Amino acid sequence: MSKVNPDFVEKISGFTEFNAYACINCGSCTALCPMGIDLLPRRMFRHVMLGFEDKVLENTEEVFSCLLCKMCEENCPKEVPIVENIKSIRWYINRDIFKLGRG
Amino acid sequence: MAVPIKHVLGILVDNLSIRGSVMPLSRSSSVNWAKGLNIPRGGKTVIYTGLMYQLMPSIIAMEKMTSKFADSWISNFYGVGRMVNKVISITPFMTWTNASERERFNSILHNIAKLLQVANVDFGYLYDEEMYAGALVHDEGINDVFEAHAHKVYERLKKHNVERVITVDPHTTDMLKSVYPKIIKDYQLEVKSYLEVLAESNLKPLKKLEQDIVIHDSCVYARYEGIIDQPRQLLENAGAQIIEPINTKKMTYCCGGPAESLFPSKARTVADSRVEQLASVGDKSVTMCPICFVNIRAAAETKNLSVKDISDYLVDAYCDQ
């Protein structure tokens, strides 16, 4: 059972801050995604904002599956910086979980 | 289970940190394309390949290997591979390249430089001092490694007093034009894709193309960099009829390439969908990115669809062969 943890999002930032607060859950992004992964990007961002770290880590493969093609971002009615957010989640996984990078 | 993400990324990171490129390339593989073009070394304006086209034969070989390993017990050994790779580069063993493929990708760079020469653009080349721009580690979110690499690339350009860069592929264009300025203080470099440079020149066609060509926009050119009109203008000025597929321009559809090294079968499904769209409106297609070219070409093998790089068409129309 996941517990809401608003502090988790602070770990998720890359070259810019994680920012998906404008999301209205319309689902355009998921509907348009060429990879057709139900969790991307909207539900994944929800997990991050709620602080469900275990849900994010259970779905690492999905995080790295994103093509960064920006089809979703181009069509997002709230202009959420989707690709930067995905890269921020990747950076958190690479740094904290995979221990990649310069250390 | 796909190939282990951590170890594949680890190998790429180690290669970039230790050897300066995500996959090591010999000096000759990097610069052979420029033979016979008499491009001066260095200069205020340089063509910048970012090694992307040169890396494609290795990437094709690596992907064949990855897709073989993806579901097999061998994938358990990627971790060992990474440890060995720190001392001895294992990548060449995984990426035996094919000579005709090397020539194919070199010919695209040769075309591009020739077009710039015909357009009277004054430019040089850094030859073996040119570096990979780091797009892959940037995209995979290995931020500190990317940042350190980007600074090295910029220092190298500044050491040679480069002021203007002409890029040849969308990914390097995006890195140098839009990403580097966000992380490098007082960044001063004018960056344009060769498609922009050619579209601004008064290049005149010597030969009519008279062909119907289905255009495949690169996601990065169209959605990241807004380079949409230039390739159309260059092809249309040469008499080609452009056919727009259902997903085009800002709504272009990905070739699947970015998922190729970690999830080859998923990437292939995306490429198949795109080829379906292209082949339903014509039998000749054009790409403008090395990654798109590789992925669309592979998925089009069993379809009635030819795949060429835009420079193949342009050199045919604008250069005296």
Short mmCIF file of C-alpha atoms in Angstrom, two decimals, chain B residues 171-315:
data_model
loop_
_atom_site.label_atom_id
_atom_site.label_comp_id
_atom_site.label_asym_id
_atom_site.label_seq_id
_atom_site.Cartn_x
_atom_site.Cartn_y
_atom_site.Cartn_z
CA HIS B 171 19.77 15.56 -32.54
CA THR B 172 23.10 17.40 -32.71
CA THR B 173 21.23 20.50 -33.89
CA ASP B 174 18.99 20.41 -30.81
CA MET B 175 21.93 19.80 -28.46
CA LEU B 176 24.06 22.67 -29.76
CA LYS B 177 21.23 25.08 -30.53
CA SER B 178 18.77 24.63 -27.65
CA VAL B 179 20.18 22.41 -24.88
CA TYR B 180 23.79 23.64 -24.47
CA PRO B 181 22.75 27.31 -24.02
CA LYS B 182 20.67 26.27 -20.98
CA ILE B 183 23.60 24.65 -19.19
CA ILE B 184 26.65 26.57 -20.41
CA LYS B 185 27.13 30.10 -19.11
CA ASP B 186 27.71 32.84 -21.71
CA TYR B 187 27.27 30.36 -24.53
CA GLN B 188 28.18 31.98 -27.81
CA LEU B 189 27.72 29.91 -30.90
CA GLU B 190 25.45 30.42 -33.87
CA VAL B 191 23.95 27.07 -34.80
CA LYS B 192 22.01 26.20 -37.92
CA SER B 193 21.09 22.96 -39.58
CA TYR B 194 22.40 22.60 -43.13
CA LEU B 195 18.75 22.50 -44.26
CA GLU B 196 18.30 26.03 -42.91
CA VAL B 197 21.57 27.18 -44.46
CA LEU B 198 20.68 25.73 -47.87
CA ALA B 199 17.12 27.10 -47.73
CA GLU B 200 18.53 30.60 -47.10
CA SER B 201 21.04 30.33 -49.95
CA ASN B 202 20.16 30.92 -53.55
CA LEU B 203 20.91 27.39 -54.62
CA LYS B 204 19.45 26.67 -58.06
CA PRO B 205 18.54 23.17 -59.23
CA LEU B 206 20.50 21.81 -62.19
CA LYS B 207 18.13 18.94 -62.67
CA LYS B 208 14.38 18.45 -62.09
CA LEU B 209 13.44 15.76 -59.60
CA GLU B 210 9.95 15.17 -61.04
CA GLN B 211 9.09 12.60 -58.40
CA ASP B 212 6.37 12.16 -55.83
CA ILE B 213 8.09 11.88 -52.46
CA VAL B 214 6.46 11.02 -49.13
CA ILE B 215 8.05 13.15 -46.44
CA HIS B 216 8.82 11.84 -42.95
CA ASP B 217 9.56 14.71 -40.55
CA SER B 218 11.93 14.04 -37.68
CA CYS B 219 10.26 14.63 -34.29
CA VAL B 220 13.26 16.67 -33.19
CA TYR B 221 13.39 18.90 -36.27
CA ALA B 222 9.61 19.41 -36.40
CA ARG B 223 8.56 19.59 -32.75
CA TYR B 224 11.76 20.66 -30.98
CA GLU B 225 13.35 22.94 -33.54
CA GLY B 226 10.49 24.01 -35.84
CA ILE B 227 12.43 22.99 -38.95
CA ILE B 228 9.50 22.07 -41.17
CA ASP B 229 9.39 24.35 -44.22
CA GLN B 230 13.06 24.20 -45.22
CA PRO B 231 13.19 20.57 -46.40
CA ARG B 232 9.92 21.05 -48.29
CA GLN B 233 11.16 24.23 -49.94
CA LEU B 234 14.40 22.56 -51.08
CA LEU B 235 12.63 19.53 -52.54
CA GLU B 236 9.84 21.55 -54.17
CA ASN B 237 12.25 24.05 -55.71
CA ALA B 238 13.81 21.09 -57.46
CA GLY B 239 10.44 20.07 -58.87
CA ALA B 240 9.54 17.26 -56.49
CA GLN B 241 5.91 16.79 -55.51
CA ILE B 242 5.70 16.37 -51.74
CA ILE B 243 3.18 13.92 -50.38
CA GLU B 244 2.22 14.50 -46.75
CA PRO B 245 1.37 11.35 -44.77
CA ILE B 246 -1.50 11.36 -42.27
CA ASN B 247 0.86 12.35 -39.43
CA THR B 248 3.05 15.13 -40.65
CA LYS B 249 4.82 18.39 -39.76
CA LYS B 250 4.17 19.20 -36.05
CA MET B 251 2.05 16.04 -35.82
CA THR B 252 4.74 13.77 -37.28
CA TYR B 253 4.96 10.20 -35.97
CA CYS B 254 8.10 8.84 -34.33
CA CYS B 255 10.26 6.23 -36.13
CA GLY B 256 10.68 4.29 -32.87
CA GLY B 257 14.44 4.85 -32.87
CA PRO B 258 14.89 6.33 -29.40
CA ALA B 259 13.63 3.08 -27.82
CA GLU B 260 15.81 0.91 -30.02
CA SER B 261 18.76 0.27 -27.74
CA LEU B 262 16.68 -0.70 -24.68
CA PHE B 263 13.45 -2.07 -26.13
CA PRO B 264 14.05 -3.28 -29.69
CA SER B 265 10.74 -5.03 -30.23
CA LYS B 266 8.66 -2.10 -28.96
CA ALA B 267 10.67 0.23 -31.19
CA ARG B 268 9.97 -2.00 -34.16
CA THR B 269 6.22 -1.87 -33.59
CA VAL B 270 6.34 1.95 -33.71
CA ALA B 271 8.47 1.86 -36.89
CA ASP B 272 6.03 -0.59 -38.50
CA SER B 273 3.10 1.73 -37.78
CA ARG B 274 4.95 4.65 -39.30
CA VAL B 275 5.98 2.72 -42.41
CA GLU B 276 2.35 1.65 -42.82
CA GLN B 277 1.36 5.35 -42.89
CA LEU B 278 4.10 6.27 -45.37
CA ALA B 279 3.57 3.31 -47.70
CA SER B 280 -0.18 3.95 -47.86
CA VAL B 281 0.38 7.25 -49.70
CA GLY B 282 3.38 6.58 -51.94
CA ASP B 283 6.34 4.37 -52.79
CA LYS B 284 9.27 6.77 -52.27
CA SER B 285 9.98 8.22 -48.86
CA VAL B 286 12.49 10.72 -47.54
CA THR B 287 13.98 11.08 -44.06
CA MET B 288 16.27 13.77 -42.63
CA CYS B 289 17.69 12.11 -39.53
CA PRO B 290 20.13 9.16 -39.34
CA ILE B 291 18.05 7.43 -36.66
CA CYS B 292 14.83 7.79 -38.65
CA PHE B 293 16.66 6.56 -41.75
CA VAL B 294 17.85 3.37 -40.03
CA ASN B 295 14.52 2.56 -38.43
CA ILE B 296 12.25 3.42 -41.33
CA ARG B 297 14.53 1.57 -43.76
CA ALA B 298 14.51 -1.58 -41.59
CA ALA B 299 10.72 -1.58 -41.25
CA ALA B 300 10.25 -0.82 -44.96
CA GLU B 301 12.28 -3.83 -46.13
CA THR B 302 9.23 -5.94 -46.79
CA LYS B 303 7.10 -3.07 -48.11
CA ASN B 304 6.98 -1.37 -51.46
CA LEU B 305 8.65 1.75 -50.10
CA SER B 306 12.07 3.15 -50.93
CA VAL B 307 13.80 5.16 -48.19
CA LYS B 308 16.36 7.85 -48.93
CA ASP B 309 18.01 10.56 -46.92
CA ILE B 310 16.97 14.04 -48.07
CA SER B 311 20.58 14.78 -49.06
CA ASP B 312 20.43 11.95 -51.65
CA TYR B 313 17.62 13.78 -53.47
CA LEU B 314 19.14 17.23 -53.01
CA VAL B 315 22.58 16.29 -54.31
#
